[in-house]
Coordinates of C-alpha atoms in Angstrom, one line a residue:
X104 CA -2.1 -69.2 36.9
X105 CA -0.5 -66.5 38.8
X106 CA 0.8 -67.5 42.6
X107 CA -0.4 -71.1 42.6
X108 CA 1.4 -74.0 43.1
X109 CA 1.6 -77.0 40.9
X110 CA 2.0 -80.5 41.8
X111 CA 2.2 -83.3 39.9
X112 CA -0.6 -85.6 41.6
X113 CA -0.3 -89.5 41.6
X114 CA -3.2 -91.4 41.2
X115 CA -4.5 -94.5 42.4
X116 CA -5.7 -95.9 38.9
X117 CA -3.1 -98.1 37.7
X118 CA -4.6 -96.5 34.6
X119 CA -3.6 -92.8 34.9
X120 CA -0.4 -93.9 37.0
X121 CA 0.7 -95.6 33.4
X122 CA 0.6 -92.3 32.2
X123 CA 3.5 -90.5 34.6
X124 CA 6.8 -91.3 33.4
X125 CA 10.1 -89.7 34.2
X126 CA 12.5 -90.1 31.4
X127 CA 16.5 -89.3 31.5
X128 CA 18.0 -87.6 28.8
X129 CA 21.9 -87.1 27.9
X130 CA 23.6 -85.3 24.9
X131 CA 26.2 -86.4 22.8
X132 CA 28.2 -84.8 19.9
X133 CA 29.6 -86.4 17.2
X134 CA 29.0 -89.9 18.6
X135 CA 30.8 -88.8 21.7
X136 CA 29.3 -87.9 25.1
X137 CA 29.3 -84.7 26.6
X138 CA 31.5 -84.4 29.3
X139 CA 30.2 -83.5 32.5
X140 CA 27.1 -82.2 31.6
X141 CA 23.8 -82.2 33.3
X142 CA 20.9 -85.3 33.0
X143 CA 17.6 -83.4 31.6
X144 CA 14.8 -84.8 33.5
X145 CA 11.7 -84.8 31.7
X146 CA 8.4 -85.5 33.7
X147 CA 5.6 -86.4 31.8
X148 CA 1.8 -86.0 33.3
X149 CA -1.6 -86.3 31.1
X150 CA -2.0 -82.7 31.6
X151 CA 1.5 -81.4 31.5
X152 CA 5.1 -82.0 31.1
X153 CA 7.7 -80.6 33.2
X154 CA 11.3 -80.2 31.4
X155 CA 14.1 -79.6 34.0
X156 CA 17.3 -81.3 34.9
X157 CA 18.9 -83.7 37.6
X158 CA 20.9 -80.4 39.2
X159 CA 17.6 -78.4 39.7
X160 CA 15.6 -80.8 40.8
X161 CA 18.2 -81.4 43.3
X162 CA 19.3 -78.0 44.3
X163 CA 22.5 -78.1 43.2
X164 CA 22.3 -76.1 40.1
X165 CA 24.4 -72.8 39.3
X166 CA 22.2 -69.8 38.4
X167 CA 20.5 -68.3 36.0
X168 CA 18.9 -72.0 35.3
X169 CA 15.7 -72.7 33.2
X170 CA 12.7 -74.9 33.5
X171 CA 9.6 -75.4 30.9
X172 CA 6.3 -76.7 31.7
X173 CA 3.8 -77.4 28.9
X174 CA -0.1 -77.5 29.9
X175 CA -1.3 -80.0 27.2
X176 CA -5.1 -79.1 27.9
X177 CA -4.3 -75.3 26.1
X178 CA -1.5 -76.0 24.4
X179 CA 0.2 -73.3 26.5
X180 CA 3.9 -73.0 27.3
X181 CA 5.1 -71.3 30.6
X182 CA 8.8 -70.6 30.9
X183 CA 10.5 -70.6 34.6
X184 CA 14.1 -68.7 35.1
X185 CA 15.6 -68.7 38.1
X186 CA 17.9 -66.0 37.8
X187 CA 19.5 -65.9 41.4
X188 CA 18.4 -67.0 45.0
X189 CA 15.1 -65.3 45.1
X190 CA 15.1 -64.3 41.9
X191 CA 12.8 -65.9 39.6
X192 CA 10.4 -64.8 36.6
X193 CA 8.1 -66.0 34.3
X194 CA 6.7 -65.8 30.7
X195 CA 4.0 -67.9 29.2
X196 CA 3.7 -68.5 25.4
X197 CA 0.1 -69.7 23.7
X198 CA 1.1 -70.0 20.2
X199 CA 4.5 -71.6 19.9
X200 CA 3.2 -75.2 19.8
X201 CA 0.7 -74.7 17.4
X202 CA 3.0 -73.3 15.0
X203 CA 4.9 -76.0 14.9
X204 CA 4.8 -78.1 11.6
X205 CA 6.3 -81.8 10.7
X206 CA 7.3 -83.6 8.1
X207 CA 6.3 -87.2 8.4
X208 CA 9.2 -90.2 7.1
X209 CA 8.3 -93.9 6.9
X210 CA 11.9 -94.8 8.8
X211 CA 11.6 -96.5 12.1
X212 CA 13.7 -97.6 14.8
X213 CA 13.7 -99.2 18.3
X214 CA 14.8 -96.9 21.4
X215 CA 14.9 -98.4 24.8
X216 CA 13.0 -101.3 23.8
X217 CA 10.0 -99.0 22.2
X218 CA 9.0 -98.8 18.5
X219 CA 9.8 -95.2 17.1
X220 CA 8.6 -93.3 13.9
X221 CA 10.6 -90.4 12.7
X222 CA 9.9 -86.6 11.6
X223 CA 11.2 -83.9 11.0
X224 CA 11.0 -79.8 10.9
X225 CA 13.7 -77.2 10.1
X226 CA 14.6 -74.0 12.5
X227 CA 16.5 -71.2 11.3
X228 CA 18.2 -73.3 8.1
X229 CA 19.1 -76.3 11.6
X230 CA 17.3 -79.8 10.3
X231 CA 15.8 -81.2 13.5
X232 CA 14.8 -85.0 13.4
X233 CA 12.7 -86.5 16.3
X234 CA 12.0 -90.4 17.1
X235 CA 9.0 -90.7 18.9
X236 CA 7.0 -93.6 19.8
X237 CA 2.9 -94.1 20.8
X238 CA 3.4 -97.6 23.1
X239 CA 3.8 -95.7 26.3
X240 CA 0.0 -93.4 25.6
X241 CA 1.2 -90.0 26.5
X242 CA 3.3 -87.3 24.8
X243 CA 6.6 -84.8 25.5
X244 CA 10.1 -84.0 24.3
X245 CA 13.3 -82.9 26.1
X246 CA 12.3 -79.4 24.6
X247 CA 9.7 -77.1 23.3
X248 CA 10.0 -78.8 19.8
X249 CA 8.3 -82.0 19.6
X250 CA 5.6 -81.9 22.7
X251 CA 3.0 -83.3 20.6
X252 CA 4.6 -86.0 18.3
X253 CA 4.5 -88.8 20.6
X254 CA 6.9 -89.1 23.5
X255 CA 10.2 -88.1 21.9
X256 CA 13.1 -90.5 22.5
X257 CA 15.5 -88.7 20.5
X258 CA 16.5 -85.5 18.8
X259 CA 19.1 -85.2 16.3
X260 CA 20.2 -82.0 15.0
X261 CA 22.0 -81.4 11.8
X262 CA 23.4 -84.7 11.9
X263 CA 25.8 -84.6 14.2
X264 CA 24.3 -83.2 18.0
X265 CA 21.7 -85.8 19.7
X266 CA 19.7 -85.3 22.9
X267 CA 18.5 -89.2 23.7
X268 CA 16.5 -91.0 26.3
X269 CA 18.8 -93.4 28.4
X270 CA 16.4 -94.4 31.0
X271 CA 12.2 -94.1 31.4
X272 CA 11.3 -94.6 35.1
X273 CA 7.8 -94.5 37.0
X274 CA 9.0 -92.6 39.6
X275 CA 6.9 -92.9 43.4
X276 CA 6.8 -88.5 42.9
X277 CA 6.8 -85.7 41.3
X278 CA 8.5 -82.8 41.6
X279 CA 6.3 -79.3 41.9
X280 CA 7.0 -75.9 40.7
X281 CA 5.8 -72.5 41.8
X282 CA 4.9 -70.0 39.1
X283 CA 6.7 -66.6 39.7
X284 CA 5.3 -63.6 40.4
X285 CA 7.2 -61.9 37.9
X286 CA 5.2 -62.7 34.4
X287 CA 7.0 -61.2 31.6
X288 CA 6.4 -61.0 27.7
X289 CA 8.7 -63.5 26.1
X290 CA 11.3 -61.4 24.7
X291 CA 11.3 -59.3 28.0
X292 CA 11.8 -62.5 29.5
X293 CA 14.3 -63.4 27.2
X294 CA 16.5 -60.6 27.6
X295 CA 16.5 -60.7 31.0
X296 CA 17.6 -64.4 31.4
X297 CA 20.2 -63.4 28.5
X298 CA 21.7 -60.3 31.1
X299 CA 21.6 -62.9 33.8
X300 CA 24.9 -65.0 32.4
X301 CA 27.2 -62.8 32.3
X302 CA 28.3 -59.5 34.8
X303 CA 27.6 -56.2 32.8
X304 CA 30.0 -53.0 34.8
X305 CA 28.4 -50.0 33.9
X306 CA 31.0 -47.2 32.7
X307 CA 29.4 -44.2 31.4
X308 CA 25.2 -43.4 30.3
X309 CA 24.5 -41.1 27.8
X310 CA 27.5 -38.5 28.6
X311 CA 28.3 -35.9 26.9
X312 CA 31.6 -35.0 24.9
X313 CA 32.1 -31.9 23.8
X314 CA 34.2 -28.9 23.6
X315 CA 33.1 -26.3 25.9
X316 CA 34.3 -24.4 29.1
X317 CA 30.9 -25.3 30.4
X318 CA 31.6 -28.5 31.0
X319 CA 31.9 -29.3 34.6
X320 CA 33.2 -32.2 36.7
X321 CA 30.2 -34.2 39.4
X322 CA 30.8 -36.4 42.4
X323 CA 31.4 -39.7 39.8
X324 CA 32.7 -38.0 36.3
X325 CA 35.9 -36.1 36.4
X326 CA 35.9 -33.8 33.2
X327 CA 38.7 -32.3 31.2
X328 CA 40.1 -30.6 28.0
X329 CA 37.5 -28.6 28.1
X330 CA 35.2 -31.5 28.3
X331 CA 36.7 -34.2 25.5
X332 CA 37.5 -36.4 28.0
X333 CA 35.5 -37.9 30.8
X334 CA 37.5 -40.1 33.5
X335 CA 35.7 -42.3 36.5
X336 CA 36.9 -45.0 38.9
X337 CA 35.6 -48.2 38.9
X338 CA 36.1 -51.7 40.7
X339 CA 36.3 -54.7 38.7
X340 CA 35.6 -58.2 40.3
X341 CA 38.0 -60.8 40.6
X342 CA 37.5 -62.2 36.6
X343 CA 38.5 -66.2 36.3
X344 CA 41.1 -66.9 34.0
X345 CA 39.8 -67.5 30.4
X346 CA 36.7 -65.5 31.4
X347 CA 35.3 -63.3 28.2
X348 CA 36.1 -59.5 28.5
X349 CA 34.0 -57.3 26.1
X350 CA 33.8 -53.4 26.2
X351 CA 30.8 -51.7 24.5
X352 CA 30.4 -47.8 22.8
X353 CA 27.2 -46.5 21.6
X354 CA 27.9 -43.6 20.1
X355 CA 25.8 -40.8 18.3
X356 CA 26.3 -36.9 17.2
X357 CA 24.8 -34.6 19.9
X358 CA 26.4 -31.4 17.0
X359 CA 29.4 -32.8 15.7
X360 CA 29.2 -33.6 12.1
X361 CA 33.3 -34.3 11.7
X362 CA 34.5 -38.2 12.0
X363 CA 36.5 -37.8 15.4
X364 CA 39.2 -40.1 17.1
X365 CA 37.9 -42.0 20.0
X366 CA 39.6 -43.9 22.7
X367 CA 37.9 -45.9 25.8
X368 CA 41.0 -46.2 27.8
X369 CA 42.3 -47.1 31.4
X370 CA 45.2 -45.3 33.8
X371 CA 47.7 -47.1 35.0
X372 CA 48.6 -45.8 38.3
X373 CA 51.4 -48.2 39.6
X374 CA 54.2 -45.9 39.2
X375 CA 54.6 -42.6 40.7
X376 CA 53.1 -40.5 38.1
X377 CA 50.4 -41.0 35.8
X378 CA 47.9 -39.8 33.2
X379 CA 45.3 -38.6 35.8
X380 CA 48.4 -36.3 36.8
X381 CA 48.8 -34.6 33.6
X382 CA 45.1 -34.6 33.5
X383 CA 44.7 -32.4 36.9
X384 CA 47.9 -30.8 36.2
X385 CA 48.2 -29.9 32.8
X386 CA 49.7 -31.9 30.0
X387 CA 53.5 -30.6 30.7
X388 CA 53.5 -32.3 33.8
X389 CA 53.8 -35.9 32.0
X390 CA 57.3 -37.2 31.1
X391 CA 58.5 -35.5 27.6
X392 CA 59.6 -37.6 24.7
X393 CA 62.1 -36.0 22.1
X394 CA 63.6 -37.4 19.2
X395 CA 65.4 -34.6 17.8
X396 CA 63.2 -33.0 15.5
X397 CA 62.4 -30.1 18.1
X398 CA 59.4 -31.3 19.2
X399 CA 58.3 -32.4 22.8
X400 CA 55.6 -35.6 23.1
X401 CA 53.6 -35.5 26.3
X402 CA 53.7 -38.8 27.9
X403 CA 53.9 -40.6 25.2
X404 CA 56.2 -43.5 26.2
X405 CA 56.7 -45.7 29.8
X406 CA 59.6 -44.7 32.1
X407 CA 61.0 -45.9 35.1
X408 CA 58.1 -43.2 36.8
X409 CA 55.5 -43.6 34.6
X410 CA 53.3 -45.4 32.6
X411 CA 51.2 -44.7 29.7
X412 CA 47.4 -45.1 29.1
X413 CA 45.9 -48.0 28.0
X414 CA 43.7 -48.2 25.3
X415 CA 40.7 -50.3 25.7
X416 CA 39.2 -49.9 22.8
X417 CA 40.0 -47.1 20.0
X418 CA 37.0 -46.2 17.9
X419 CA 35.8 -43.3 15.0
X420 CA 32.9 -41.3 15.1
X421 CA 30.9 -41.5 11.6
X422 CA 30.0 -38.1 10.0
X423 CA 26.7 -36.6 12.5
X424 CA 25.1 -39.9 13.1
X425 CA 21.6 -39.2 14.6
X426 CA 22.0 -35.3 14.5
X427 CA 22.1 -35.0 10.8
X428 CA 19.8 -38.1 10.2
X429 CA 17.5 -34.9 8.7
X430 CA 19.8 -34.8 5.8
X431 CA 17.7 -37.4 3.3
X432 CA 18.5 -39.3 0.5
X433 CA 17.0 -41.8 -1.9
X434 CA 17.2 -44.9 -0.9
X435 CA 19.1 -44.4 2.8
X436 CA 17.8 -45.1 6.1
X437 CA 20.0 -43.1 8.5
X438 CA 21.4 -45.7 11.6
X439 CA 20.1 -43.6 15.0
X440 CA 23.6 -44.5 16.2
X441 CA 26.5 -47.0 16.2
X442 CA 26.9 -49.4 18.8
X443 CA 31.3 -50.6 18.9
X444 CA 32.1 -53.5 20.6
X445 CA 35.4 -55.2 20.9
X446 CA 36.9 -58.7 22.6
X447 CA 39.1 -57.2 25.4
X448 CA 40.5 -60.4 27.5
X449 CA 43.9 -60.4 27.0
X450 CA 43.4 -57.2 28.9
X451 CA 42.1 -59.4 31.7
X452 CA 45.3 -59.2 34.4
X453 CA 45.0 -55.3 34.2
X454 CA 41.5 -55.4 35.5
X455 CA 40.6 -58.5 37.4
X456 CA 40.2 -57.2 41.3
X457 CA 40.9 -53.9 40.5
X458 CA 40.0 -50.6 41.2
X459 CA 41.1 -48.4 37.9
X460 CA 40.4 -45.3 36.1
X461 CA 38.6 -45.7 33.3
X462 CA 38.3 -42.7 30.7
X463 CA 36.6 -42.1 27.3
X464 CA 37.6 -38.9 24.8
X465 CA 36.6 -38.0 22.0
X466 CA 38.8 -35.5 19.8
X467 CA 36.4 -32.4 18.8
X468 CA 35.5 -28.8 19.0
X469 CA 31.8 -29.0 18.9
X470 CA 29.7 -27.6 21.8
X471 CA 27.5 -30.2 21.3
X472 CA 29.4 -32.8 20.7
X473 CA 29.3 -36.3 21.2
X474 CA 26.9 -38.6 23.4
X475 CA 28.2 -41.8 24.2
X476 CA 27.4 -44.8 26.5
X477 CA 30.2 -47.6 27.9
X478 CA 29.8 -51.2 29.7
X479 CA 32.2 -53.7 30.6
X480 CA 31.1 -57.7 30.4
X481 CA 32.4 -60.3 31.9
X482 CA 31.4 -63.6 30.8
X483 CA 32.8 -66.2 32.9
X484 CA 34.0 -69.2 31.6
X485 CA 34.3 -72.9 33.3
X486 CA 37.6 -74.7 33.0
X487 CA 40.3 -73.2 30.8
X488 CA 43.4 -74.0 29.6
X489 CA 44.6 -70.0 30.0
X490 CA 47.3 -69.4 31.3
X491 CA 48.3 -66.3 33.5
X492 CA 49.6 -63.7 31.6
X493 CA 51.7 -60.1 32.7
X494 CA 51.4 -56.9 31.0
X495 CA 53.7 -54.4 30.4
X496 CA 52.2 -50.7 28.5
X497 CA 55.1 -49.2 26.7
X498 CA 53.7 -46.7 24.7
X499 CA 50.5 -44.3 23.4
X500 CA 50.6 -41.6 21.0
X501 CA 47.0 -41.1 20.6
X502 CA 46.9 -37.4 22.2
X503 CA 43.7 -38.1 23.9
X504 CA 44.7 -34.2 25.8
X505 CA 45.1 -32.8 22.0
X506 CA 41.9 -30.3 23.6
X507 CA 44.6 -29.3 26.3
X508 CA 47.5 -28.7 24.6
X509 CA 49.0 -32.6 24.0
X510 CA 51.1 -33.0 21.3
X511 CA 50.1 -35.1 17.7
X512 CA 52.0 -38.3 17.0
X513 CA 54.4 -36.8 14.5
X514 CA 57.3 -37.8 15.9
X515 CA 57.4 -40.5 12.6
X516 CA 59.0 -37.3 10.9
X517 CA 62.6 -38.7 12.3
X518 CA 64.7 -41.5 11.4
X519 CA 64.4 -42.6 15.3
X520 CA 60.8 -42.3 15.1
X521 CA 58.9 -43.7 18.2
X522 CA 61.5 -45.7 20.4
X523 CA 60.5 -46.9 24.1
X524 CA 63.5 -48.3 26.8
X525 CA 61.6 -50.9 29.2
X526 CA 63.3 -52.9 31.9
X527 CA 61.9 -56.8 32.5
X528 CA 62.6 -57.4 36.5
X529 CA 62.0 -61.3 35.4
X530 CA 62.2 -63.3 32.0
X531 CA 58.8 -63.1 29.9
X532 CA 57.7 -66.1 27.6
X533 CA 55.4 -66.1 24.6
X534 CA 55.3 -62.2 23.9
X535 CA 53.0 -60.6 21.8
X536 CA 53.0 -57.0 21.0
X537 CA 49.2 -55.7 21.6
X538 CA 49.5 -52.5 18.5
X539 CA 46.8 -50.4 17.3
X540 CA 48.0 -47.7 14.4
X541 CA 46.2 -45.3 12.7
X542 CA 47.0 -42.6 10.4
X543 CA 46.1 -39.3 10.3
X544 CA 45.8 -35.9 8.9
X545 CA 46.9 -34.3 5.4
X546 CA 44.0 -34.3 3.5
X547 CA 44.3 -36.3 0.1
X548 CA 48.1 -36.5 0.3
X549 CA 48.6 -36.9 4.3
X550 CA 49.2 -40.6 5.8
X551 CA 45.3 -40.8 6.3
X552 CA 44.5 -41.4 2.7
X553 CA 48.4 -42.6 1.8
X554 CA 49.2 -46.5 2.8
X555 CA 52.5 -46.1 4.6
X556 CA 54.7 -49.1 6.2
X557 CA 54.8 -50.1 10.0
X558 CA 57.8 -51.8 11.2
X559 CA 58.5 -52.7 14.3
X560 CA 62.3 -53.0 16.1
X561 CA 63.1 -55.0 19.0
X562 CA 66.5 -54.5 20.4
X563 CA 67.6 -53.1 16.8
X564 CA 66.5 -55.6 14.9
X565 CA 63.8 -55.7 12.6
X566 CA 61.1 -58.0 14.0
X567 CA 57.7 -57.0 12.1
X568 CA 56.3 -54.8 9.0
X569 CA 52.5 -54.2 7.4
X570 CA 50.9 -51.4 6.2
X571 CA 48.0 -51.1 7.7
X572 CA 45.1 -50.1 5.4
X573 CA 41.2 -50.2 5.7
X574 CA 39.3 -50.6 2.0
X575 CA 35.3 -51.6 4.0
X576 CA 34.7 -47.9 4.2
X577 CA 31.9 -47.9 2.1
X578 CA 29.9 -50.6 4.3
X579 CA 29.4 -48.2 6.9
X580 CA 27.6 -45.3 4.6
X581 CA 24.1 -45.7 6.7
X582 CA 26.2 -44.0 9.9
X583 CA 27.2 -41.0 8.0
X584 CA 24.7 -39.0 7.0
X585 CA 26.6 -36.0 7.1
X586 CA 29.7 -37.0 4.6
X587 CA 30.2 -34.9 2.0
X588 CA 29.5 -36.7 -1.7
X589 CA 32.0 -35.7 -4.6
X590 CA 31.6 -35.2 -8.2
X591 CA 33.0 -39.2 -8.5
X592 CA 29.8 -40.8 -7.1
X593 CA 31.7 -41.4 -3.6
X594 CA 31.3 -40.1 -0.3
X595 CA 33.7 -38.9 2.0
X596 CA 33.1 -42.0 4.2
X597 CA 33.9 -44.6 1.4
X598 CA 37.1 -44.1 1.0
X599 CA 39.8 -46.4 1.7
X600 CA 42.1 -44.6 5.0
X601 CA 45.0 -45.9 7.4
X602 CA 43.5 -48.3 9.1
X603 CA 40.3 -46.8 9.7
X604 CA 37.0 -45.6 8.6
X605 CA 33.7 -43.4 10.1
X606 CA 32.0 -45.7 12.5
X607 CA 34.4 -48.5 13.4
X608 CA 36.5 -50.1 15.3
X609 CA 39.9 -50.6 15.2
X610 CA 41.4 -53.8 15.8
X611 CA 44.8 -54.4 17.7
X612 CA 46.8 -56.5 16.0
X613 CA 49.2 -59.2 18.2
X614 CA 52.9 -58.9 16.9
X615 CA 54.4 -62.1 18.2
X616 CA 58.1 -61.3 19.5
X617 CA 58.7 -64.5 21.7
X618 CA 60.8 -64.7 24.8
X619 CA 62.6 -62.3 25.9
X620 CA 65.6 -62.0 29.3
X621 CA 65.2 -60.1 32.0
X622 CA 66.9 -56.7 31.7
X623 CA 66.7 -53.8 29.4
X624 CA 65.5 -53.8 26.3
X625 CA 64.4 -51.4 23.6
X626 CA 61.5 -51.1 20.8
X627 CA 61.1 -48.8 18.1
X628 CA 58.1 -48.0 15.5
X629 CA 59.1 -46.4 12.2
X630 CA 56.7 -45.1 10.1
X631 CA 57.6 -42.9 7.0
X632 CA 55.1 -40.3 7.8
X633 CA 54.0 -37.3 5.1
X634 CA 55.6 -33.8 4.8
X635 CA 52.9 -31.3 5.9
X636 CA 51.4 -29.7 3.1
X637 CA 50.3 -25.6 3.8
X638 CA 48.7 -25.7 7.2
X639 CA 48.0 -29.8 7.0
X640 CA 50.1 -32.2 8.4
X641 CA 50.1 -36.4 9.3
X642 CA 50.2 -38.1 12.3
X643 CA 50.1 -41.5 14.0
X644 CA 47.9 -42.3 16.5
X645 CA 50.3 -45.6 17.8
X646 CA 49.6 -47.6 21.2
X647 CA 51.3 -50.8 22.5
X648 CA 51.9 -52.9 25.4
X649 CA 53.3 -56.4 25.7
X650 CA 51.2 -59.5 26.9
X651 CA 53.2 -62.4 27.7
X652 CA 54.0 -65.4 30.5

């Protein structure tokens, strides 16, 4: 069927001519219209039915759009995408309709004036019922379900979501279609008309992150810390207003066997220094935070001249996943890697028609390392009620640089703990704090195993406490296959830890702190971190920024 075009003919036997209906379809939910939607158009032929809608038939419809046509003669199903202008492809299913199986009721009703029996069929646990009548002698549904009940008048799911006729015409044409030349397997097919809604960025493909003097900058990546950290600049579209913003890891062990830190992060570069600067120029080049307990914290905090990174997405490497996937047990089938993937659109303002750095690390001393791949997706979004937001980073003490000398977050050690000074040039309305926290460190007694109280300070006054804790540990065994297993009959990797565990994501949290002046203002983290313990010590890996009108 490759390369031909199809036409629905018309006939000069009032006979056949009976046969070629077009029917209007609209969707309701709950009892209740949907709003501004688009009139399927079903065209029904003794040979074939063509399933479109008003907006493709007419030209007018936004991309990637879908058409069916069913050839009744072989029972044969060929799906038509048109992904963009020009862009159009094909897959053609032979089996689908004869798998389909019915379950006959005696209840009847009248649709449009025609008599119509009921059945029904159930799809993945969804109870679909069809009304269908045999008084206009031909077949075809508003969908792939259905085609050879009768012509279907109406299709209710679960109840409660109806697609119904509202008007059968015998129109003086048809409307024709040309097969693509692009003929795809169906899930091929699938998957490409799935990539076609939404706008993936590519960030990083299968790079390496490792520990090694070897590892050299190109035209695209920038290295550095000896190759724990890989930088690039991208350009982000202009992203609508209550768009979808998703960032994607894949991650797996390329020698590493250790659960690392990892952080997919962006540079701000608005002020007159920044994170790429200490990254060129060595990490005593960023401003210093003290807080009196002799120790100095490489940009750390936002000043008037700087601001900190940005944290996209901060992740942990389980214990050697694919590496040490040779290391068998009963009963386990190793993961060949773990995919992290977290909502980013609040980030939205920092990104939308942008030109940024983007960077990914990955705290370890392996020469082999880490492998990891990054994307970006925007999925755009119609109307929204959104409104704009502003952003304002105040603070990171992840020490993505730890390879290159950056101090640990163990500035918790002090009663003034982590305390950030940020001037507002305007007043900022419904503020929420954007804070991810992790412990770290100390083995069985240090903060990482030890649940120990956040509480956040704005303008010296208590505003917030938790204690962040993560106790799912143990649901992500099939990523480690390199945790060590204890005399107790637990792994390394089940246990409970600040916040985090070995193949995960972790979550910001949003700490409401509600409007706020412009002018200077001041907000502190405490933490009451561990005493080291020998050569062990804790830390807190801490980032925030505010998000607000």
């Amino acid at each position: 069927m490759k390369n031909l075009l199809f036409t629905f003919l018309l006939f000069a036997s009032g006979t056949i001519f009976s046969q070629h209906y077009k029917i209007t379809y609209l969707k309701n939910s709950n009892g209740k219209p949907i709003q501004d939607q688009d009139p399927i158009w079903v065209f029904v032929h003794p040979k074939s039915t063509h399933i479109t809608s008003e907006s493709i038939v007419n030209r007018t419809a936004s991309y990637p759009n879908e058409e069916i046509v069913v050839f009744k003669d072989t029972n044969t199903i060929v799906q038509i995408a048109h992904l963009e202008i020009g862009n159009n492809i094909s897959a053609t299913d032979s089996v689908a309709l004869t798998k389909q199986t019915f379950e006959y009721l005696d209840e009847t009703k009248k649709i449009l004036g025609y008599n119509c029996k009921k059945a029904k069929t159930i799809i993945n646990s969804n109870t679909i019922e069809f009304w269908y009548t045999d008084e206009l002698n031909c077949k075809g549904a508003p969908t792939v379900l259905g085609q050879n009940l009768g012509l279907v008048l109406e299709m209710v799911r679960n109840g409660n979501y109806a697609v119904t006729a509202t008007k059968i015409e015998k129109p003086k044409t048809f409307p024709g279609f040309v097969l693509p030349k692009k003929n795809f397997d169906l899930i091929t097919y699938k998957d490409l008309l799935w990539k076609s809604r939404f706008t993936t960025i590519p960030i990083f493909k299968d790079q390496v992150i490792n520990f090694s003097s070897e590892s050299k900058s190109n035209d695209s990546i920038l290295r550095f810390a000896n190759g724990t950290i890989a930088v690039r600049k991208m350009k982000f579209p202009e992203i609508t207003i209550g768009s979808q913003i998703f960032a994607d890891v894949t991650e797996q062990s390329n020698g590493d066997a250790y659960d690392r830190t990892g952080s997919l992060f962006m540079i701000p570069t608005d002020k007159a220094l920044s994170y790429l600067d200490g990254l060129q120029n060595g990490a005593k080049t960023l401003p210093i935070y003290t807080n009196g307990n002799g120790k100095e914290y490489q940009g750390v905090v936002a000043t008037e001249q700087y601001n900190p990174v940005v944290e996209l997405m901060r992740f942990f490497t389980p214990f050697g996943v694919k590496q040490y996937n040779y290391l068998e047990q009963k009963d386990k089938t190793w993961a060949e890697n773990v995919l992290y993937r977290q909502d980013i659109s609040d980030l939205l303002p920092l990104l939308s028609g942008k030109e940024v750095w983007i960077g990914i690390n990955i705290g370890n001393y392996d020469k082999g390392g880490h492998k990891v791949s990054a994307n970006i997706t925007i999925h755009s979004e119609g109307e929204s009620k959104a409104k704009p937001t502003r952003i304002v980073p105040l603070f990171c003490t992840n020490n993505i640089m730890e390879m290159a000398g950056q101090e640990y977050g163990t500035m918790f050690n002090n009663e003034k703990g982590l305390e950030v000074s940020f001037t507002l040039d305007q007043p900022m309305k419904n503020i929420k704090l954007r804070y991810i926290t992790t412990g770290h460190g100390g083995w069985e007694n240090g903060d990482e195993f030890v649940p120990k109280k956040n509480t956040i300070y704005l303008n010296g006054k208590e505003t917030f406490g938790f204690t962040p804790w993560r106790q799912d540990c143990g649901s992500y065994r099939l990523s480690n296959p390199a945790s060590g297993n204890f005399g107790n009959g637990l792994s390394s990797s089940d246990y409970s830890r600040s916040n985090w565990c070995p193949g995960t994501v972790t979550n910001p949290i949003f700490i409401d702190l509600g409007d706020l002046p412009a002018g200077n203002h001041t907000l502190k983290v405490s933490i009451p971190q561990g005493l080291p313990e020998g050569g062990s010590f804790s830390s807190w890996n801490i980032s925030g920024l505010l998000i607000g009108e």
